[in-house]
mmCIF file of C-alpha atoms and ligand atoms in Angstrom:
data_model
loop_
_atom_site.group_PDB
_atom_site.id
_atom_site.type_symbol
_atom_site.label_atom_id
_atom_site.label_comp_id
_atom_site.label_asym_id
_atom_site.label_seq_id
_atom_site.Cartn_x
_atom_site.Cartn_y
_atom_site.Cartn_z
ATOM 1 C CA MET G 1 0.000 -0.122 0.063
ATOM 2 C CA LYS G 2 1.256 3.268 -0.994
ATOM 3 C CA LYS G 3 2.555 5.447 1.922
ATOM 4 C CA THR G 4 1.237 8.939 2.660
ATOM 5 C CA GLY G 5 3.582 11.781 2.328
ATOM 6 C CA CYS G 6 4.058 13.627 5.345
ATOM 7 C CA ALA G 7 5.631 16.926 6.466
ATOM 8 C CA VAL G 8 6.132 18.576 10.067
ATOM 9 C CA ILE G 9 5.742 22.402 10.748
ATOM 10 C CA GLY G 10 7.667 23.118 14.167
ATOM 11 C CA TYR G 11 10.287 20.835 14.833
ATOM 12 C CA GLY G 12 10.766 21.204 18.346
ATOM 13 C CA GLY G 13 9.680 18.731 21.101
ATOM 14 C CA MET G 14 6.481 17.348 19.716
ATOM 15 C CA GLY G 15 7.752 17.865 16.261
ATOM 16 C CA GLY G 16 10.850 15.539 16.848
ATOM 17 C CA TRP G 17 8.658 12.811 17.793
ATOM 18 C CA HIS G 18 6.499 12.893 14.670
ATOM 19 C CA THR G 19 8.910 13.030 12.645
ATOM 20 C CA ARG G 20 10.744 10.233 14.664
ATOM 21 C CA TYR G 21 7.338 8.232 14.140
ATOM 22 C CA MET G 22 7.008 9.027 10.428
ATOM 23 C CA LEU G 23 10.439 7.556 9.573
ATOM 24 C CA LYS G 24 9.453 4.377 10.873
ATOM 25 C CA SER G 25 5.771 4.393 9.858
ATOM 26 C CA ASP G 26 3.920 1.783 7.950
ATOM 27 C CA VAL G 27 1.761 4.651 6.532
ATOM 28 C CA CYS G 28 3.572 7.771 6.732
ATOM 29 C CA GLU G 29 6.315 8.681 4.274
ATOM 30 C CA LEU G 30 8.376 11.584 5.773
ATOM 31 C CA LYS G 31 8.946 14.305 3.012
ATOM 32 C CA GLY G 32 10.397 16.896 5.579
ATOM 33 C CA ILE G 33 9.973 20.141 7.975
ATOM 34 C CA TYR G 34 9.737 23.497 8.241
ATOM 35 C CA ASP G 35 10.617 25.260 11.116
ATOM 36 C CA ILE G 36 11.071 29.481 11.544
ATOM 37 C CA ASN G 37 14.125 28.924 13.459
ATOM 38 C CA PRO G 38 17.096 28.394 11.252
ATOM 39 C CA GLU G 39 19.055 26.019 13.978
ATOM 40 C CA LYS G 40 15.996 23.342 13.901
ATOM 41 C CA SER G 41 16.399 23.455 10.268
ATOM 42 C CA ALA G 42 20.009 22.403 10.570
ATOM 43 C CA LEU G 43 19.107 20.047 13.348
ATOM 44 C CA ALA G 44 16.653 18.254 10.889
ATOM 45 C CA GLU G 45 19.177 18.086 8.205
ATOM 46 C CA SER G 46 21.833 16.737 10.459
ATOM 47 C CA ASN G 47 19.295 14.141 11.627
ATOM 48 C CA GLY G 48 18.770 13.433 7.997
ATOM 49 C CA ILE G 49 15.398 15.231 7.494
ATOM 50 C CA ARG G 50 14.909 17.723 4.478
ATOM 51 C CA ALA G 51 14.551 21.041 5.932
ATOM 52 C CA TYR G 52 12.155 23.052 3.504
ATOM 53 C CA SER G 53 13.309 26.863 3.364
ATOM 54 C CA SER G 54 10.262 28.147 3.786
ATOM 55 C CA ARG G 55 6.754 27.339 4.753
ATOM 56 C CA GLU G 56 5.340 28.290 1.006
ATOM 57 C CA GLU G 57 8.297 25.609 -0.362
ATOM 58 C CA LEU G 58 6.837 22.949 1.980
ATOM 59 C CA LEU G 59 3.172 23.808 1.015
ATOM 60 C CA SER G 60 3.639 23.524 -2.616
ATOM 61 C CA ASP G 61 5.419 20.185 -2.882
ATOM 62 C CA PRO G 62 2.607 18.210 -4.405
ATOM 63 C CA SER G 63 4.489 14.919 -2.721
ATOM 64 C CA ILE G 64 3.100 15.964 0.730
ATOM 65 C CA GLU G 65 -0.815 14.934 1.170
ATOM 66 C CA LEU G 66 -1.009 15.519 5.274
ATOM 67 C CA VAL G 67 0.859 18.268 7.254
ATOM 68 C CA THR G 68 1.273 17.869 11.003
ATOM 69 C CA VAL G 69 1.324 21.322 12.788
ATOM 70 C CA ALA G 70 3.782 21.088 16.142
ATOM 71 C CA THR G 71 4.080 24.580 16.806
ATOM 72 C CA PRO G 72 3.153 26.895 19.847
ATOM 73 C CA ASN G 73 -0.589 27.098 20.346
ATOM 74 C CA ASP G 74 -1.407 30.640 19.266
ATOM 75 C CA SER G 75 -0.102 29.730 15.755
ATOM 76 C CA HIS G 76 -1.931 26.440 14.922
ATOM 77 C CA GLU G 77 -4.894 28.292 13.315
ATOM 78 C CA GLU G 78 -3.304 30.116 10.494
ATOM 79 C CA ILE G 79 -0.513 27.461 9.836
ATOM 80 C CA ALA G 80 -3.477 24.879 9.784
ATOM 81 C CA ILE G 81 -5.508 27.249 7.747
ATOM 82 C CA ALA G 82 -2.631 27.803 5.113
ATOM 83 C CA ALA G 83 -2.224 24.233 4.686
ATOM 84 C CA MET G 84 -5.385 23.314 4.149
ATOM 85 C CA LYS G 85 -5.683 26.195 1.398
ATOM 86 C CA ALA G 86 -2.529 24.812 -0.287
ATOM 87 C CA GLY G 87 -4.631 21.652 -0.642
ATOM 88 C CA LYS G 88 -3.310 19.555 2.303
ATOM 89 C CA ASN G 89 -4.719 17.537 4.998
ATOM 90 C CA VAL G 90 -3.989 18.791 8.499
ATOM 91 C CA ILE G 91 -3.344 17.383 11.965
ATOM 92 C CA SER G 92 -2.795 20.041 14.720
ATOM 93 C CA GLU G 93 -1.109 19.380 17.786
ATOM 94 C CA LYS G 94 -3.209 19.655 21.105
ATOM 95 C CA PRO G 95 -4.934 21.980 21.674
ATOM 96 C CA VAL G 96 -6.237 22.484 18.458
ATOM 97 C CA THR G 97 -6.268 26.455 18.651
ATOM 98 C CA VAL G 98 -6.947 28.672 21.765
ATOM 99 C CA SER G 99 -10.972 29.841 21.374
ATOM 100 C CA LEU G 100 -14.023 27.878 19.874
ATOM 101 C CA GLU G 101 -14.071 30.917 17.492
ATOM 102 C CA SER G 102 -10.903 30.401 16.130
ATOM 103 C CA LEU G 103 -11.665 26.314 15.768
ATOM 104 C CA ASP G 104 -14.765 27.059 13.566
ATOM 105 C CA ARG G 105 -12.999 29.002 11.146
ATOM 106 C CA MET G 106 -10.596 26.085 10.870
ATOM 107 C CA ILE G 107 -13.401 23.853 10.376
ATOM 108 C CA ALA G 108 -15.116 26.060 8.223
ATOM 109 C CA VAL G 109 -11.706 26.229 5.676
ATOM 110 C CA SER G 110 -11.671 22.156 5.877
ATOM 111 C CA LYS G 111 -15.340 21.905 4.719
ATOM 112 C CA GLN G 112 -14.481 24.868 2.264
ATOM 113 C CA THR G 113 -11.468 23.174 0.713
ATOM 114 C CA GLY G 114 -12.857 19.221 1.446
ATOM 115 C CA LYS G 115 -9.293 18.629 3.250
ATOM 116 C CA LEU G 116 -9.442 16.540 6.408
ATOM 117 C CA PHE G 117 -8.516 18.509 9.728
ATOM 118 C CA THR G 118 -8.161 16.976 13.110
ATOM 119 C CA VAL G 119 -6.264 16.902 16.376
ATOM 120 C CA HIS G 120 -3.648 14.636 18.083
ATOM 121 C CA GLN G 121 -5.241 13.565 21.022
ATOM 122 C CA ASN G 122 -2.728 10.942 21.253
ATOM 123 C CA ARG G 123 -3.768 10.215 24.837
ATOM 124 C CA ARG G 124 -6.567 8.421 23.769
ATOM 125 C CA TRP G 125 -4.049 5.353 23.525
ATOM 126 C CA ASP G 126 -2.683 5.668 27.057
ATOM 127 C CA CYS G 127 -3.231 2.109 29.081
ATOM 128 C CA ASP G 128 -4.449 3.906 32.279
ATOM 129 C CA TYR G 129 -7.317 5.897 30.040
ATOM 130 C CA ARG G 130 -8.104 2.818 28.305
ATOM 131 C CA MET G 131 -8.481 0.629 31.880
ATOM 132 C CA MET G 132 -10.677 3.470 33.395
ATOM 133 C CA LYS G 133 -13.104 3.473 30.325
ATOM 134 C CA GLU G 134 -13.335 -0.038 30.794
ATOM 135 C CA ALA G 135 -13.879 0.196 34.479
ATOM 136 C CA TYR G 136 -16.783 2.873 33.739
ATOM 137 C CA ARG G 137 -18.375 0.133 31.231
ATOM 138 C CA SER G 138 -17.777 -2.858 33.829
ATOM 139 C CA GLY G 139 -20.732 -2.245 36.184
ATOM 140 C CA LEU G 140 -18.761 -3.710 39.078
ATOM 141 C CA MET G 141 -19.207 -0.239 41.052
ATOM 142 C CA GLY G 142 -22.775 0.053 40.786
ATOM 143 C CA ARG G 143 -24.199 3.550 40.104
ATOM 144 C CA ILE G 144 -21.127 5.887 39.716
ATOM 145 C CA PHE G 145 -20.917 8.896 40.999
ATOM 146 C CA GLY G 146 -17.610 10.370 40.766
ATOM 147 C CA VAL G 147 -14.819 10.184 38.401
ATOM 148 C CA GLU G 148 -11.220 11.941 39.122
ATOM 149 C CA SER G 149 -8.099 12.287 36.874
ATOM 150 C CA ARG G 150 -5.250 14.049 38.130
ATOM 151 C CA ILE G 151 -1.653 14.963 36.669
ATOM 152 C CA GLN G 152 0.584 16.283 39.644
ATOM 153 C CA GLY G 153 4.087 16.991 38.956
ATOM 154 C CA SER G 154 6.595 19.058 40.921
ATOM 155 C CA ARG G 155 8.977 20.674 38.381
ATOM 156 C CA GLY G 156 6.693 24.113 37.837
ATOM 157 C CA ILE G 157 5.520 24.942 34.717
ATOM 158 C CA PRO G 158 8.008 24.894 31.856
ATOM 159 C CA GLY G 159 9.793 28.410 31.223
ATOM 160 C CA ASP G 160 8.935 28.441 27.341
ATOM 161 C CA TRP G 161 5.892 29.673 25.589
ATOM 162 C CA ARG G 162 3.904 27.768 27.903
ATOM 163 C CA GLY G 163 4.293 30.450 30.505
ATOM 164 C CA ILE G 164 3.497 33.126 27.989
ATOM 165 C CA LYS G 165 -0.484 33.961 27.665
ATOM 166 C CA ASN G 166 -0.999 35.010 24.202
ATOM 167 C CA ARG G 167 1.252 32.104 23.029
ATOM 168 C CA GLY G 168 -1.603 29.754 24.622
ATOM 169 C CA GLY G 169 0.255 29.184 27.429
ATOM 170 C CA GLY G 170 -1.062 27.495 30.743
ATOM 171 C CA MET G 171 -1.746 24.045 31.927
ATOM 172 C CA ILE G 172 -5.054 23.789 30.932
ATOM 173 C CA TYR G 173 -4.463 23.975 27.242
ATOM 174 C CA ASP G 174 -1.105 22.235 27.953
ATOM 175 C CA TRP G 175 -2.566 19.111 30.194
ATOM 176 C CA GLY G 176 -6.007 20.022 30.845
ATOM 177 C CA ILE G 177 -6.933 19.275 27.379
ATOM 178 C CA HIS G 178 -5.682 15.478 27.390
ATOM 179 C CA LEU G 179 -7.522 14.993 30.775
ATOM 180 C CA ILE G 180 -10.899 16.849 29.359
ATOM 181 C CA ASP G 181 -10.972 14.812 26.156
ATOM 182 C CA GLN G 182 -10.201 11.367 28.455
ATOM 183 C CA MET G 183 -12.981 12.422 30.524
ATOM 184 C CA LEU G 184 -15.143 13.265 27.895
ATOM 185 C CA GLY G 185 -14.208 9.467 26.637
ATOM 186 C CA ILE G 186 -14.819 7.738 29.840
ATOM 187 C CA ILE G 187 -18.298 9.325 30.791
ATOM 188 C CA ASN G 188 -19.103 8.848 27.123
ATOM 189 C CA ASP G 189 -23.114 8.425 27.926
ATOM 190 C CA ARG G 190 -24.418 11.526 29.201
ATOM 191 C CA LYS G 191 -24.532 15.464 28.817
ATOM 192 C CA ILE G 192 -22.390 18.199 30.583
ATOM 193 C CA GLU G 193 -24.586 20.287 32.627
ATOM 194 C CA ALA G 194 -22.186 22.780 34.130
ATOM 195 C CA VAL G 195 -18.321 23.257 34.726
ATOM 196 C CA TYR G 196 -16.649 24.874 37.900
ATOM 197 C CA CYS G 197 -13.269 25.855 37.878
ATOM 198 C CA ARG G 198 -10.290 27.308 39.839
ATOM 199 C CA CYS G 199 -6.841 27.936 38.526
ATOM 200 C CA GLU G 200 -3.684 28.170 40.377
ATOM 201 C CA HIS G 201 -0.812 30.555 39.843
ATOM 202 C CA ILE G 202 1.367 29.673 42.110
ATOM 203 C CA THR G 203 4.359 30.744 40.195
ATOM 204 C CA ASN G 204 2.865 32.584 37.084
ATOM 205 C CA SER G 205 0.436 35.242 37.426
ATOM 206 C CA GLU G 206 0.023 35.269 33.440
ATOM 207 C CA VAL G 207 -1.063 31.570 32.764
ATOM 208 C CA ASP G 208 -2.604 29.177 35.164
ATOM 209 C CA ASP G 209 0.133 26.714 36.599
ATOM 210 C CA GLY G 210 -2.493 24.236 37.573
ATOM 211 C CA PHE G 211 -6.160 23.917 37.933
ATOM 212 C CA LYS G 212 -8.767 22.163 39.632
ATOM 213 C CA LEU G 213 -11.878 21.256 37.280
ATOM 214 C CA ASP G 214 -15.427 20.142 37.977
ATOM 215 C CA LEU G 215 -17.842 18.806 35.269
ATOM 216 C CA PHE G 216 -21.197 18.397 36.511
ATOM 217 C CA PHE G 217 -22.931 15.646 34.275
ATOM 218 C CA GLU G 218 -26.426 14.624 34.050
ATOM 219 C CA GLY G 219 -27.487 12.211 36.896
ATOM 220 C CA GLY G 220 -25.257 13.437 39.649
ATOM 221 C CA LEU G 221 -21.802 12.303 38.043
ATOM 222 C CA VAL G 222 -19.343 14.559 38.967
ATOM 223 C CA GLY G 223 -15.616 14.441 36.537
ATOM 224 C CA HIS G 224 -13.119 15.971 38.815
ATOM 225 C CA ILE G 225 -9.723 16.815 36.874
ATOM 226 C CA GLU G 226 -6.913 18.599 38.460
ATOM 227 C CA VAL G 227 -3.582 19.196 36.899
ATOM 228 C CA GLY G 228 -0.670 20.724 39.098
ATOM 229 C CA THR G 229 2.903 21.967 39.165
ATOM 230 C CA HIS G 230 4.249 21.782 42.548
ATOM 231 C CA HIS G 231 3.146 18.508 44.245
ATOM 232 C CA PHE G 232 5.977 16.286 45.615
ATOM 233 C CA TYR G 233 3.428 13.474 46.290
ATOM 234 C CA ALA G 234 1.176 12.799 43.934
ATOM 235 C CA LEU G 235 -2.498 11.393 44.435
ATOM 236 C CA PRO G 236 -3.526 8.417 42.351
ATOM 237 C CA ARG G 237 -3.721 8.973 38.757
ATOM 238 C CA PHE G 238 -7.399 7.798 38.589
ATOM 239 C CA TYR G 239 -10.132 7.127 40.985
ATOM 240 C CA MET G 240 -13.630 6.285 40.253
ATOM 241 C CA THR G 241 -16.331 5.346 42.880
ATOM 242 C CA GLY G 242 -20.070 4.195 42.695
ATOM 243 C CA THR G 243 -22.380 2.851 45.053
ATOM 244 C CA SER G 244 -21.033 -0.818 45.460
ATOM 245 C CA GLY G 245 -17.566 -0.018 44.793
ATOM 246 C CA SER G 246 -14.268 2.106 43.573
ATOM 247 C CA ALA G 247 -11.334 1.643 41.081
ATOM 248 C CA VAL G 248 -8.006 3.192 41.471
ATOM 249 C CA ILE G 249 -4.875 3.338 39.441
ATOM 250 C CA ASN G 250 -2.055 5.001 41.066
ATOM 251 C CA ASP G 251 0.058 5.559 38.552
ATOM 252 C CA TRP G 252 0.099 5.482 34.947
ATOM 253 C CA ARG G 253 2.501 2.507 35.038
ATOM 254 C CA ASP G 254 0.045 0.645 37.112
ATOM 255 C CA ARG G 255 -2.687 -1.743 36.050
ATOM 256 C CA CYS G 256 -6.745 -0.622 37.344
ATOM 257 C CA GLU G 257 -7.437 -2.170 40.559
ATOM 258 C CA VAL G 258 -11.435 -2.741 41.187
ATOM 259 C CA ILE G 259 -12.749 -3.218 44.643
ATOM 260 C CA HIS G 260 -16.313 -4.141 44.807
ATOM 261 C CA CYS G 261 -18.899 -5.108 47.376
ATOM 262 C CA THR G 262 -20.422 -8.701 47.739
ATOM 263 C CA ASP G 263 -22.359 -8.114 50.883
ATOM 264 C CA SER G 264 -24.154 -4.777 51.421
ATOM 265 C CA PRO G 265 -25.063 -4.007 54.074
ATOM 266 C CA GLU G 266 -23.033 -6.035 56.254
ATOM 267 C CA ALA G 267 -24.427 -8.130 58.621
ATOM 268 C CA GLN G 268 -21.771 -6.908 61.653
ATOM 269 C CA VAL G 269 -19.853 -3.905 61.775
ATOM 270 C CA LYS G 270 -16.942 -3.476 63.913
ATOM 271 C CA PRO G 271 -16.299 -0.038 64.955
ATOM 272 C CA VAL G 272 -12.899 1.691 65.190
ATOM 273 C CA ILE G 273 -11.543 3.228 67.734
ATOM 274 C CA THR G 274 -9.826 6.725 67.035
ATOM 275 C CA ALA G 275 -8.060 8.722 69.660
ATOM 276 C CA ALA G 276 -11.359 10.853 69.978
ATOM 277 C CA GLY G 277 -14.176 8.274 70.001
ATOM 278 C CA MET G 278 -15.574 5.557 67.603
ATOM 279 C CA THR G 279 -16.902 5.460 64.643
ATOM 280 C CA LYS G 280 -19.031 2.644 62.546
ATOM 281 C CA THR G 281 -19.880 4.799 59.669
ATOM 282 C CA MET G 282 -16.559 4.855 58.461
ATOM 283 C CA ALA G 283 -14.880 1.488 59.759
ATOM 284 C CA PRO G 284 -13.086 -0.340 56.883
ATOM 285 C CA ARG G 285 -14.974 -3.343 55.723
ATOM 286 C CA SER G 286 -14.173 -6.633 56.620
ATOM 287 C CA GLU G 287 -12.347 -8.476 53.786
ATOM 288 C CA ASP G 288 -15.118 -11.250 53.598
ATOM 289 C CA THR G 289 -17.792 -8.353 52.027
ATOM 290 C CA MET G 290 -15.226 -7.368 49.444
ATOM 291 C CA LYS G 291 -13.642 -8.823 46.034
ATOM 292 C CA THR G 292 -11.026 -6.853 44.283
ATOM 293 C CA VAL G 293 -10.592 -7.677 40.624
ATOM 294 C CA TYR G 294 -7.579 -6.190 37.979
ATOM 295 C CA ILE G 295 -8.488 -4.890 34.955
ATOM 296 C CA GLU G 296 -5.016 -5.606 33.023
ATOM 297 C CA ARG G 297 -3.149 -2.978 30.952
ATOM 298 C CA PRO G 298 -4.450 -3.395 27.100
ATOM 299 C CA ASP G 299 -2.175 -3.588 24.189
ATOM 300 C CA SER G 300 -2.539 0.135 22.833
ATOM 301 C CA ASP G 301 -0.182 1.220 19.763
ATOM 302 C CA VAL G 302 -0.764 5.017 19.750
ATOM 303 C CA HIS G 303 0.269 4.901 16.106
ATOM 304 C CA ASP G 304 -3.167 3.698 15.498
ATOM 305 C CA PHE G 305 -4.006 7.486 15.042
ATOM 306 C CA TYR G 306 -1.828 7.962 11.692
ATOM 307 C CA ARG G 307 -3.149 4.583 10.572
ATOM 308 C CA ASN G 308 -6.696 6.027 10.988
ATOM 309 C CA TYR G 309 -6.084 9.416 9.621
ATOM 310 C CA THR G 310 -4.462 8.043 6.861
ATOM 311 C CA LYS G 311 -7.126 5.533 5.991
ATOM 312 C CA ALA G 312 -9.657 8.629 6.509
ATOM 313 C CA ILE G 313 -7.588 10.518 3.857
ATOM 314 C CA ARG G 314 -8.536 7.788 1.255
ATOM 315 C CA GLY G 315 -12.064 7.700 2.224
ATOM 316 C CA GLU G 316 -11.599 4.255 3.911
ATOM 317 C CA ALA G 317 -12.517 5.245 7.662
ATOM 318 C CA VAL G 318 -14.128 8.160 9.613
ATOM 319 C CA GLN G 319 -11.490 10.067 11.284
ATOM 320 C CA TYR G 320 -11.139 8.979 15.128
ATOM 321 C CA VAL G 321 -10.974 12.729 16.427
ATOM 322 C CA THR G 322 -14.036 14.205 15.316
ATOM 323 C CA HIS G 323 -14.791 18.089 14.569
ATOM 324 C CA ALA G 324 -17.600 17.563 17.191
ATOM 325 C CA GLN G 325 -15.452 16.163 19.713
ATOM 326 C CA MET G 326 -12.955 19.117 19.309
ATOM 327 C CA ARG G 327 -15.410 21.812 19.591
ATOM 328 C CA ARG G 328 -16.789 19.834 22.687
ATOM 329 C CA ASP G 329 -13.422 19.734 24.151
ATOM 330 C CA MET G 330 -12.821 23.160 23.326
ATOM 331 C CA ALA G 331 -16.420 24.393 25.144
ATOM 332 C CA VAL G 332 -15.213 22.715 27.971
ATOM 333 C CA MET G 333 -11.777 24.719 28.151
ATOM 334 C CA GLU G 334 -13.881 27.867 27.567
ATOM 335 C CA ALA G 335 -16.180 27.190 30.044
ATOM 336 C CA ALA G 336 -13.299 26.722 32.537
ATOM 337 C CA PHE G 337 -11.677 29.987 32.053
ATOM 338 C CA LYS G 338 -14.880 31.738 32.363
ATOM 339 C CA SER G 339 -15.650 29.879 35.521
ATOM 340 C CA ASP G 340 -12.424 31.167 36.802
ATOM 341 C CA ARG G 341 -12.546 34.527 35.863
ATOM 342 C CA LEU G 342 -16.081 34.725 37.337
ATOM 343 C CA SER G 343 -15.284 32.464 40.639
ATOM 344 C CA ARG G 344 -18.659 30.693 40.144
ATOM 345 C CA LYS G 345 -20.448 27.372 38.392
ATOM 346 C CA ILE G 346 -20.977 27.941 34.917
ATOM 347 C CA SER G 347 -23.944 26.181 33.146
ATOM 348 C CA PHE G 348 -23.283 24.149 29.618
ATOM 349 C CA LYS G 349 -25.134 23.777 26.751
ATOM 350 C CA ASP G 350 -24.159 20.280 25.417
ATOM 351 C CA ASP G 351 -25.383 20.288 22.141
ATOM 352 C CA PHE G 352 -22.263 19.012 20.011
ATOM 353 C CA GLY G 353 -24.374 17.204 17.550
ATOM 354 C CA GLU G 354 -22.993 14.202 16.577
ATOM 355 C CA ASP G 355 -22.360 11.486 19.430
ATOM 356 C CA PRO G 356 -19.120 12.447 21.263
ATOM 357 C CA ILE G 357 -18.004 8.932 21.737
ATOM 358 C CA ALA G 358 -13.970 8.494 21.646
ATOM 359 C CA PRO G 359 -12.424 5.625 20.185
HETATM 360 P P1 LIG S 1 8.858 23.510 20.942
HETATM 361 O O1 LIG S 1 8.607 25.027 21.635
HETATM 362 O O2 LIG S 1 9.517 22.586 21.695
HETATM 363 O O3 LIG S 1 8.651 23.651 19.526
HETATM 364 C C1 LIG S 1 8.080 24.184 18.796
HETATM 365 C C2 LIG S 1 8.634 24.826 17.354
HETATM 366 O O4 LIG S 1 7.826 25.338 16.657
HETATM 367 C C3 LIG S 1 9.926 25.226 17.633
HETATM 368 O O5 LIG S 1 11.104 24.717 17.057
HETATM 369 C C4 LIG S 1 9.931 26.878 16.952
HETATM 370 O O6 LIG S 1 10.874 27.235 16.374
HETATM 371 C C5 LIG S 1 8.728 26.375 15.614
HETATM 372 N N1 LIG S 1 7.838 27.408 15.800
HETATM 373 C C6 LIG S 1 7.144 28.372 16.178
HETATM 374 N N2 LIG S 1 6.412 29.083 15.397
HETATM 375 C C7 LIG S 1 6.628 28.689 14.022
HETATM 376 C C8 LIG S 1 6.155 28.811 12.739
HETATM 377 N N3 LIG S 1 5.361 30.018 12.694
HETATM 378 N N4 LIG S 1 6.241 28.192 11.768
HETATM 379 C C9 LIG S 1 7.287 27.343 12.139
HETATM 380 N N5 LIG S 1 7.588 26.735 13.224
HETATM 381 C C10 LIG S 1 7.596 27.774 13.896
HETATM 382 O O7 LIG S 1 7.170 22.976 21.598
HETATM 383 P P2 LIG S 1 6.367 21.821 21.567
HETATM 384 O O8 LIG S 1 6.817 21.153 23.050
HETATM 385 O O9 LIG S 1 6.882 20.992 20.435
HETATM 386 O O10 LIG S 1 4.862 21.886 21.335
HETATM 387 C C11 LIG S 1 4.467 22.245 20.154
HETATM 388 C C12 LIG S 1 2.979 21.825 20.084
HETATM 389 O O11 LIG S 1 3.020 20.495 20.455
HETATM 390 C C13 LIG S 1 2.172 22.676 21.065
HETATM 391 O O12 LIG S 1 1.015 22.883 20.608
HETATM 392 C C14 LIG S 1 2.059 21.787 22.253
HETATM 393 O O13 LIG S 1 0.825 21.756 23.063
HETATM 394 C C15 LIG S 1 2.104 20.313 21.327
HETATM 395 N N6 LIG S 1 2.498 19.025 21.985
HETATM 396 C C16 LIG S 1 1.707 18.237 22.229
HETATM 397 C C17 LIG S 1 2.213 17.237 23.228
HETATM 398 C C18 LIG S 1 1.067 15.535 22.797
HETATM 399 O O14 LIG S 1 1.363 14.728 23.640
HETATM 400 N N7 LIG S 1 0.487 15.461 21.950
HETATM 401 C C19 LIG S 1 3.244 17.118 23.791
HETATM 402 C C20 LIG S 1 4.043 18.126 23.743
HETATM 403 C C21 LIG S 1 3.473 19.114 22.963
#
């Protein structure tokens, strides 16, 4: 099968990842890169990759069918639109852009030109996320009422463009978009009714260097997302709880542990004696009323993203990350910023057309 001719605009950290992938890909053939910084072009050449001397030169190469945009967040719209207008299909790095208005302009050009356009939501292939999706579906925990997703680092916000507001910096755009997209993939059977978000500014007053976001879904289910950059102990990566069980993934290298209740209410509760008194309500359950099962790490290959997209370009598949999903993710981010700005819960109109079920 003929490989798809590909190019990458922006040869930094993530652009480097895309080119390394394309060089060994079964579906892509890397034609070259363009970077605004001549040092990056020289680096690409030293790695045996053609560096086009201008974006126009890259976009006028007829052997390129697919352009991946891996530049800072504020520049995705302009570059993606130029690429689609030049007849290229486009993958934008995440976040696809910095506002719903901007995203709608990009989608409009995709429709006008007939070129495909998507965003690289590569963390849909993370094993921890896939196990949590499975736990949610499993029915082991009764009625689920809470899903928590956390990423807590200790190194602060990076000192590059990620700390600058008008470059699309901040952790909501950086990690938040992954965790929001995943949350909507796990809880894929109900609509969001409201959003509440508190941003942190521990070392950066311009952009959020962490945040706590609650998504209130129909039926009383709350999805809680946290990103932090100053945590020297990290809380579990995922936690889910229902009326008869809980699931946890402590670390993204772990499998998912699900504990579920086999005998409720317990016949006999042994109270716990604490220094200040006793409690039955909070006493741990006896082991014979609980069963632990494990959801094993699935096989997952992030390169299926490109396999799907190159097929979609040939009209043989539907792109995994759809425009409706992109719009819904972006609307959640906008609602999060608004909630933080107004210091209150924001109601959310969840009408994004097609069924937002993530692969
Ligand atoms: P980076 O700073 O390492 O690299 C950006 C590169 O873009 C630089 O080499 C810069 O010179 C170049 N550039 C800037 N403006 C340009 C322009 N107008 N035209 C051409 N080149 C230009 O940043 P990064 O960490 O590689 O992030 C790039 C994008 O990838 C961001 O949108 C980021 O959110 C995303 N990203 C995604 C993931 C993921 O897991 N999906 C991980 C990291 C970064």
